[in-house]
Coordinates of C-alpha atoms in Angstrom, one line a residue:
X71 CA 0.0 0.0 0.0
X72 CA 3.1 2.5 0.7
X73 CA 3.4 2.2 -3.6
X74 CA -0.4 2.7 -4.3
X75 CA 0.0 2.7 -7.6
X76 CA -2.7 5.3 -9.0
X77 CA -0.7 8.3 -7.8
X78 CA 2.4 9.4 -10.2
X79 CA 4.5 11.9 -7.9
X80 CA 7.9 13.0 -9.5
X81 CA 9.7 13.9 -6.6
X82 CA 13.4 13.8 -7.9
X83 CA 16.0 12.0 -9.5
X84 CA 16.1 8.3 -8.9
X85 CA 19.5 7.6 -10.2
X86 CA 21.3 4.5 -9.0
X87 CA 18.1 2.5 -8.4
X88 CA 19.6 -0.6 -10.5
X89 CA 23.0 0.5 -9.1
X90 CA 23.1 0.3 -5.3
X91 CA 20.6 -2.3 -4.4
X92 CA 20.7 -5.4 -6.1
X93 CA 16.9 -6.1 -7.5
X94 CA 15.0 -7.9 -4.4
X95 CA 13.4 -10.3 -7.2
X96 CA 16.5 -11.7 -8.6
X97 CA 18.5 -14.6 -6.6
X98 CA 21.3 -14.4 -5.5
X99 CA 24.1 -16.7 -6.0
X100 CA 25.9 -18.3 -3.4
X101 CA 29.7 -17.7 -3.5
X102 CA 30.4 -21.0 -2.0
X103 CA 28.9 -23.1 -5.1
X104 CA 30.4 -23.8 -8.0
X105 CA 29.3 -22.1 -11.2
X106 CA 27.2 -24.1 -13.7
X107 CA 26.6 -23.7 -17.5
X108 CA 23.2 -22.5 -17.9
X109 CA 20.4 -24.9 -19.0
X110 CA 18.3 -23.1 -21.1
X111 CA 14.7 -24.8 -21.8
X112 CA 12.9 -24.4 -24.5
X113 CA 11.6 -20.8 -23.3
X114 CA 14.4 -20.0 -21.6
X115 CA 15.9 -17.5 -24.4
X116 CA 12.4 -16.3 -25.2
X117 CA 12.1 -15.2 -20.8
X118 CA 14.9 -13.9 -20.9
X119 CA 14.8 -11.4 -24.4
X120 CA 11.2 -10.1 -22.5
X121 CA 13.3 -9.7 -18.7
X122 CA 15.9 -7.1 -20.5
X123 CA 13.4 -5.5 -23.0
X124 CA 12.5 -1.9 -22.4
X125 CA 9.3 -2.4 -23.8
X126 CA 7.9 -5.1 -22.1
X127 CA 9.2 -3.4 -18.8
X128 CA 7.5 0.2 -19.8
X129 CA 4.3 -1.8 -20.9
X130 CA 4.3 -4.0 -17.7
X131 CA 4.3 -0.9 -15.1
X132 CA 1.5 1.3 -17.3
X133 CA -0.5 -2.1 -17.5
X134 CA 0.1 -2.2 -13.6
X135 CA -0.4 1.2 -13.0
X136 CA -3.7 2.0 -15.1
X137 CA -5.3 -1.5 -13.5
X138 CA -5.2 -0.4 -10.3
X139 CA -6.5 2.5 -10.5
X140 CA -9.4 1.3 -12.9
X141 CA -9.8 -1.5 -9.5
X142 CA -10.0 1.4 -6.9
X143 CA -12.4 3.6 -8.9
X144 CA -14.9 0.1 -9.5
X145 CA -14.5 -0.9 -6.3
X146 CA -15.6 2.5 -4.9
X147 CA -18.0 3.9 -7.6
X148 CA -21.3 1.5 -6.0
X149 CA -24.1 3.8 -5.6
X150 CA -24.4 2.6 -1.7
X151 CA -20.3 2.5 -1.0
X152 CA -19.1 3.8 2.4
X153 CA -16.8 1.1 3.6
X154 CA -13.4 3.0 2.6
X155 CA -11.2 1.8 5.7
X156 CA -12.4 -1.5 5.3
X157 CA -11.4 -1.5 1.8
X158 CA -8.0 -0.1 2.5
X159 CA -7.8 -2.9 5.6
X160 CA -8.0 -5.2 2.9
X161 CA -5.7 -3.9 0.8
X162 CA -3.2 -3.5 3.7
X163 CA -3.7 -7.2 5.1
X164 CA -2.9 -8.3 1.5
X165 CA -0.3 -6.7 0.8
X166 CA 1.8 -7.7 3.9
X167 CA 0.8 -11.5 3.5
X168 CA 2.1 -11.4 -0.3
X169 CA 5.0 -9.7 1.3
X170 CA 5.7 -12.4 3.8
X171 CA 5.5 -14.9 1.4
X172 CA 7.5 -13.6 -0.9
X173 CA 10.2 -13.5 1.7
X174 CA 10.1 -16.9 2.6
X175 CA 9.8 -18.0 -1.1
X176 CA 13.3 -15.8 -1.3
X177 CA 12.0 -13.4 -3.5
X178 CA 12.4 -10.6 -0.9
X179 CA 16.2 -11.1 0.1
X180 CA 16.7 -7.8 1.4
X181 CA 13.4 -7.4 3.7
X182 CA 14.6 -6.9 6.7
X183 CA 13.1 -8.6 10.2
X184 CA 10.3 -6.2 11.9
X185 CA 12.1 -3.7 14.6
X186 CA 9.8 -2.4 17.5
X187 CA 11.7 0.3 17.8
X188 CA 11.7 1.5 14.0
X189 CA 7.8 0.8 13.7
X190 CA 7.8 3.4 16.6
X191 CA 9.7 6.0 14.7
X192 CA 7.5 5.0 11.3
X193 CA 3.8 5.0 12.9
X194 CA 3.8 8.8 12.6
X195 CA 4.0 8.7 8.9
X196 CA 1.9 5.9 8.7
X197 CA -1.0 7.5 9.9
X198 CA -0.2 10.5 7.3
X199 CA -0.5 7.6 4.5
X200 CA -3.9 6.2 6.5
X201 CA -4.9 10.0 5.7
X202 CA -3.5 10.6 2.1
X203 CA -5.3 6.8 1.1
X204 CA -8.5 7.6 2.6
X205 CA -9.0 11.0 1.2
X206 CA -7.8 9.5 -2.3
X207 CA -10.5 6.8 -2.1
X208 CA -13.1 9.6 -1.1
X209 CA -12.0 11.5 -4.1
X210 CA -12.0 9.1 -6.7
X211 CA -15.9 8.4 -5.5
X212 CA -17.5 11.4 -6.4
X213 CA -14.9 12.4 -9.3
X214 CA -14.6 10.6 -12.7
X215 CA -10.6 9.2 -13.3
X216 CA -9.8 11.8 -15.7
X217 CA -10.7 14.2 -13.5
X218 CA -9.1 12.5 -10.5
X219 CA -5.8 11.9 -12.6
X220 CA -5.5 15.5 -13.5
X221 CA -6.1 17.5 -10.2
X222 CA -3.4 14.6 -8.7
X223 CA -0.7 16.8 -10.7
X224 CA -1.5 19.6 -7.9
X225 CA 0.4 17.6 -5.5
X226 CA 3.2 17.9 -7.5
X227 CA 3.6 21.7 -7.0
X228 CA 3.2 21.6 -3.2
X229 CA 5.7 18.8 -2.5
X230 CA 8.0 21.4 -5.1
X231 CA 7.3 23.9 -2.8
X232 CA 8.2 21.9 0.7
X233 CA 10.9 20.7 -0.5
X234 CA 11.9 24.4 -1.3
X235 CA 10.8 25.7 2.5
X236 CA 12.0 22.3 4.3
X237 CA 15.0 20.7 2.1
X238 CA 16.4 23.7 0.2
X239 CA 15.3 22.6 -2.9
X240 CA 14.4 24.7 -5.9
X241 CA 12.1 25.3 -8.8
X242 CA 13.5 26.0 -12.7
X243 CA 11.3 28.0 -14.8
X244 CA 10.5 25.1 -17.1
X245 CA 9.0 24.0 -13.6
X246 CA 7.0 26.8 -13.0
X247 CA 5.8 26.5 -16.3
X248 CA 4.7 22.9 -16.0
X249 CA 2.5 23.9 -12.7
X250 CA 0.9 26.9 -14.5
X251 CA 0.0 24.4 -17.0
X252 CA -1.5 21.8 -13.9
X253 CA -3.2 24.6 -12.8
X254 CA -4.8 25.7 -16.2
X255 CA -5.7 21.7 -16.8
X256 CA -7.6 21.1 -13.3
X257 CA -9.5 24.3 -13.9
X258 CA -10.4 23.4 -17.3
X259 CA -11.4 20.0 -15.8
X260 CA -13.3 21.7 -12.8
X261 CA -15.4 23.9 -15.9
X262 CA -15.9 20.8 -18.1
X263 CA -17.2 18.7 -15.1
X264 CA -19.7 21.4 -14.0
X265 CA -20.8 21.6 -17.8
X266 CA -21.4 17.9 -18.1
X267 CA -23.2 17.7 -15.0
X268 CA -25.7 20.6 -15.4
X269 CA -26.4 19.8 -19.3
X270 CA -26.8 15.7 -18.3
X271 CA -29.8 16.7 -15.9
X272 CA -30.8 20.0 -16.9
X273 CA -31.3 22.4 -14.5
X274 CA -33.4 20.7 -11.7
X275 CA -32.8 19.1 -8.3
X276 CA -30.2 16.5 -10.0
X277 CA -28.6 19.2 -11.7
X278 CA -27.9 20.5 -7.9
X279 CA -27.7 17.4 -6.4
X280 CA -25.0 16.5 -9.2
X281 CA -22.9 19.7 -8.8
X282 CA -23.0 19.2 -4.9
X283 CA -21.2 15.7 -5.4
X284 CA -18.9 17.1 -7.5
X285 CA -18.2 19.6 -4.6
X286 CA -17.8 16.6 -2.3
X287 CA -15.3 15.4 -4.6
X288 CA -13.0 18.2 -4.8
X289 CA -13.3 18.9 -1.4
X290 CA -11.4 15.7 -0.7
X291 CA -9.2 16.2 -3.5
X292 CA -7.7 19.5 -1.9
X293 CA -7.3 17.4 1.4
X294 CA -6.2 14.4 -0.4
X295 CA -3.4 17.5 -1.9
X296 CA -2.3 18.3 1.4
X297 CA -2.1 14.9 2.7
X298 CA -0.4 13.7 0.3
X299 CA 2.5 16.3 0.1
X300 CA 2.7 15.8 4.0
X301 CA 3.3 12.4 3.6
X302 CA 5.8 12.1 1.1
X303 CA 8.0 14.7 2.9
X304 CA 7.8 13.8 6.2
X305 CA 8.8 10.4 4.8
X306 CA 11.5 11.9 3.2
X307 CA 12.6 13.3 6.3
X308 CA 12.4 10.2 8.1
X309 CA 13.5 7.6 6.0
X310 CA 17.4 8.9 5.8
X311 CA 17.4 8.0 9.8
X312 CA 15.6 4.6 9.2
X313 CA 18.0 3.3 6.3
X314 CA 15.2 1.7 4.7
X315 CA 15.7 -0.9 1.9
X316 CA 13.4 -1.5 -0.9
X317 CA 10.7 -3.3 0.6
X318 CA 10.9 -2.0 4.3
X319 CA 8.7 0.9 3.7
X320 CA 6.2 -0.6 2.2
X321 CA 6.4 -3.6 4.6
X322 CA 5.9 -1.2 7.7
X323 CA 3.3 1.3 5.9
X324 CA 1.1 -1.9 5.4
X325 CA 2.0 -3.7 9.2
X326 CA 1.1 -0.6 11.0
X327 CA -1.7 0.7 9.0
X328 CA -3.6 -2.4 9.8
X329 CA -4.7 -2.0 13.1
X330 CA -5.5 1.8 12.6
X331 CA -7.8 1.2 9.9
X332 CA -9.8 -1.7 11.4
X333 CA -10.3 0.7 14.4
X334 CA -11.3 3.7 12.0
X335 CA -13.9 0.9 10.0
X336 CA -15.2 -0.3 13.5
X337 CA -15.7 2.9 15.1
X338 CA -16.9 5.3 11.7
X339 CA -18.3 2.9 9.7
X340 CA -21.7 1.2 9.4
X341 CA -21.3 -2.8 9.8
X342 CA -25.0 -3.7 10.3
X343 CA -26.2 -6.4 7.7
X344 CA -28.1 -4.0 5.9
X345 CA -25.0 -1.9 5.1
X346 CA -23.4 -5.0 4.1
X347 CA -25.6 -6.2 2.0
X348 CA -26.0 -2.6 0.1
X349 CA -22.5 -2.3 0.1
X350 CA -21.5 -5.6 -1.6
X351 CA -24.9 -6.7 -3.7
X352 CA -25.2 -10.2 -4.7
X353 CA -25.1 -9.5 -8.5
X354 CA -21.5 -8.1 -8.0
X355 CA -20.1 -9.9 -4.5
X356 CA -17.3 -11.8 -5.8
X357 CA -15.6 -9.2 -8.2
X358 CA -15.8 -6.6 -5.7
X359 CA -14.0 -9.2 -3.7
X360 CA -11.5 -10.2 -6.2
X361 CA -10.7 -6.2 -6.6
X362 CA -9.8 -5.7 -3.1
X363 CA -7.9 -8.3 -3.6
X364 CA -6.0 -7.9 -6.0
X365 CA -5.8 -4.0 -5.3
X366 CA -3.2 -5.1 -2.4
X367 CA -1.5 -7.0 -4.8
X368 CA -0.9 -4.5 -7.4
X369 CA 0.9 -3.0 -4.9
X370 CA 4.0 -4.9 -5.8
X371 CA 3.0 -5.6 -8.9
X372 CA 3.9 -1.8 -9.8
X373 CA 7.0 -2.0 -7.6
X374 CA 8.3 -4.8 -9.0
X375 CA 7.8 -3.1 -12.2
X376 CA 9.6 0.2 -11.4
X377 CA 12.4 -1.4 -10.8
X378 CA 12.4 -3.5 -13.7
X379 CA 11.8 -0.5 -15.7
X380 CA 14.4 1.2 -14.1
X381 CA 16.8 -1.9 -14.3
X382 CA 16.4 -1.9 -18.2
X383 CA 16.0 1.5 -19.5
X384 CA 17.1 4.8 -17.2
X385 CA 15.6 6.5 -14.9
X386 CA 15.1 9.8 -17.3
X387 CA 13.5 6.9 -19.1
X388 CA 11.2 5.9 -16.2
X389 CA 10.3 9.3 -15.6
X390 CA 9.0 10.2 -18.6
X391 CA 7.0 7.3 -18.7
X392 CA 5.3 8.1 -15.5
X393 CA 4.5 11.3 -17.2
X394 CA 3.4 9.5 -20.4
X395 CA 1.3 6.9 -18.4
X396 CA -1.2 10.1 -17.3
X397 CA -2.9 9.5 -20.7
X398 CA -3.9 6.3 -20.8
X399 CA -4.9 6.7 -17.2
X400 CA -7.2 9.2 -17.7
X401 CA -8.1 7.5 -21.0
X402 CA -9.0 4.2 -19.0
X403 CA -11.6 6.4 -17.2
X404 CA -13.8 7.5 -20.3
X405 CA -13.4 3.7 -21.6
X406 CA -14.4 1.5 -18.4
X407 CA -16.5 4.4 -16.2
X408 CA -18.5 6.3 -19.1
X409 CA -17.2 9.5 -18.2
X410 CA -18.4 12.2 -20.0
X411 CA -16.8 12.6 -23.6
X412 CA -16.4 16.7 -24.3
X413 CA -14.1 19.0 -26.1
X414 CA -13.6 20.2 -22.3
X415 CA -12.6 16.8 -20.9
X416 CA -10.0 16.4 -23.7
X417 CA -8.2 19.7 -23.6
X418 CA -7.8 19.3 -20.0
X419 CA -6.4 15.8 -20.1
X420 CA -4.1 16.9 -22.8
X421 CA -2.8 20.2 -21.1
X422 CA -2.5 18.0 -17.6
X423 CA -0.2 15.2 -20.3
X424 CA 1.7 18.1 -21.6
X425 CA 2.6 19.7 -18.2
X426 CA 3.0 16.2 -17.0
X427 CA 6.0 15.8 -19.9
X428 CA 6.9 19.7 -19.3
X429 CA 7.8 18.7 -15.5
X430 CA 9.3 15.3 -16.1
X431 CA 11.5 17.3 -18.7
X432 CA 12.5 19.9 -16.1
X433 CA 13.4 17.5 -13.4
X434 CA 16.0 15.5 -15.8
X435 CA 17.6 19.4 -17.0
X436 CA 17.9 20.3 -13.3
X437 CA 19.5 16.6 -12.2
X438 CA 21.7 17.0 -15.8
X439 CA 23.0 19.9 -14.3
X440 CA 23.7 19.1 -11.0
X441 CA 25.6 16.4 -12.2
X442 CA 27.6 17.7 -15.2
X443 CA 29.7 20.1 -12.6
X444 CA 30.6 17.3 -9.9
X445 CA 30.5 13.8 -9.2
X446 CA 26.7 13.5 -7.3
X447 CA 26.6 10.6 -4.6
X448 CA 23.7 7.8 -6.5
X449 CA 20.4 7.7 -4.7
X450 CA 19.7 4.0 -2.9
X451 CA 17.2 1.7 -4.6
X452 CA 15.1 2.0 -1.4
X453 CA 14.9 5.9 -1.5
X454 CA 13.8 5.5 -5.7
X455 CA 11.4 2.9 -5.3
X456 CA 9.4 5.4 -2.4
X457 CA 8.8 7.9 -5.7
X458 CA 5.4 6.0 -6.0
X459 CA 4.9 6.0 -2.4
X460 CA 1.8 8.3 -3.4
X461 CA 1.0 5.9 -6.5
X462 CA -2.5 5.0 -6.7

């Protein structure tokens, strides 16, 4: 769940992902046995030409990516839907189990064994992700994924601007360029929203009654904004003490989130049979089911994927597809959800893919630049991988 997997945030430069950390999926050799010629099977060549090509890798994380956000917005979108924590219990209670198996399985060399006293220092930032994954579900309920996708880019500019109040960081031009053009997409989104709502129904009660959830969702869009950015840098604060490797932080994020969000469910949620029965109707039980399911798996689904990307392109490479991958994500919305079609709705998902690709651009210029006058110490594996801590 710490890699949530519909939320694209470009943080910084994830150099060295491939280069300090060996991949967590890979095993490892032991030193003490004797090296063997290779046996390769039948589809042994044909594996391995798909494991080191870049476009199976770049095709596998915006599969990844645009499924699992297609997963959260069906499983939320029921007309009776209000068991968010629940649903993010779920996904949290899934994710670690795949995670413990995967590290006895030896898939997950490098997890390392759970530490009291690190999951003390972690819980704070926990319960910021229990409040950035929350509002994001809430969000992506009353807005369409187009929508959704596009007002995500806003978090970019705040986390630019913390990182500029809190880590000294700074913003090009090319930057500010690419948040005036965020900005100028999520208000064209806002305007075409309204429009399709109002000309849908006319101007009656559903007119209103459609504008006020609209309202509702951008309400928890602005807090899912804030949340967010308050996540990803107080992680970013926190993580240099912890030194994290790749799968720790998500392996905490999930462990500890557990309990709080089956305390949230009990306590704010309605679990009479009712509700239940509203909540997960007969006709569609069991792929509402499977969704929540597989929702916590996608989780490392899409890390697994970013590092394979990462492992057999670059990461200027990897961040321009994460910038690319807005499209199709927003796309994915008018195919699978019926959102509405307009000239509106277009131009604002193409000006939100341009500034998208305007700020991907300025982040590899800046990290160019830094690098071309000294030798720059490579970022860990660990701290890349945390890039989709948002994502989802």
């Amino acid at each position: 769940m710490a890699n949530k997997r519909n939320e694209d945030i470009e943080l910084g430069p994830v150099e060295g992902r491939g280069s300090t950390d060996k991949d967590p999926f890979l095993a490892r050799r032991s030193s003490s046995q004797p090296t063997r010629p290779q046996q390769v099977g039948p589809f042994g060549g044909y594996f391995d030409k798909i494991d080191h090509s870049p476009g199976a890798s770049i095709l596998a994380y915006c599969l990844s990516s645009i499924s699992m956000t297609v997963v959260n917005k069906y499983v939320v979108s029921g007309s009776e839907w209000n068991l968010n924590f629940f649903y993010l219990a779920v996904q949290s209670l899934v994710c670690t189990a795949a995670i413990l198996i995967c590290k006895q399985l030896g898939m997950f060399q490098n997890l390392a064994p759970f530490d009291s006293t690190k999951a003390k220092k972690w819980f704070p930032i926990s319960l910021l992700l229990v409040g950035m994954i929350y509002t994001s579900t809430k969000a992506l309920q009353f807005l369409s994924v187009p929508v959704y996708t596009i007002f995500k880019n806003l978090t970019i500019i705040v986390i630019a601007y913390g990182e500029v109040l809190w880590f000294g960081g700074s913003v090009t031009p090319m930057a500010l360029l690419s948040f005036g053009l965020m900005v100028f997409s999520s208000v064209i989104a806002a305007w075409a929203d309204i429009q399709a709502a109002v000309e849908g129904v006319g101007h009656t009660a559903e007119a209103t009654e459609a504008i006020s959830t609209l309202n509702a969702g951008y309400a928890w869009m602005g807090m899912n904004v804030f949340c967010t950015a308050a996540y990803v840098l107080g992680m970013r604060k926190v993580i240099k003490k912890m030194n994290f490797k790749d799968y720790d932080t998500m392996f905490y994020n999930n462990l500890l989130t557990i309990p709080v969000l089956i305390v949230f469910s009990l306590l704010f949620e309605d679990w009479s049979n009712d509700n239940l029965i509203k909540n997960f109707p007969v006709e569609t039980r069991n792929s509402l089911f499977i969704g929540m399911i597989y929702s916590g798996l996608a989780a490392i689904f899409i890390s697994y994927c970013s590092a394979w990307c990462i492992r057999v392109t670059s990461s200027t490479t990897y961040s321009m597809v994460g910038a690319l991958n807005k499209l199709p994500i927003a796309v994915s919305g008018l195919i699978f959800f019926d959102a509405p079609v307009t000239f509106g709705s277009v131009t604002a998902i193409f000006v939100g893919f341009v500034s998208g690709l305007v700020f991907a651009w300025s982040k590899t210029r800046q990290k160019v630049s830094q690098i071309l006058p000294t030798a720059q110490p490579t970022m860990s594996a660990s701290a890349a991988s945390n890039r989709d801590a948002a994502n989802a």
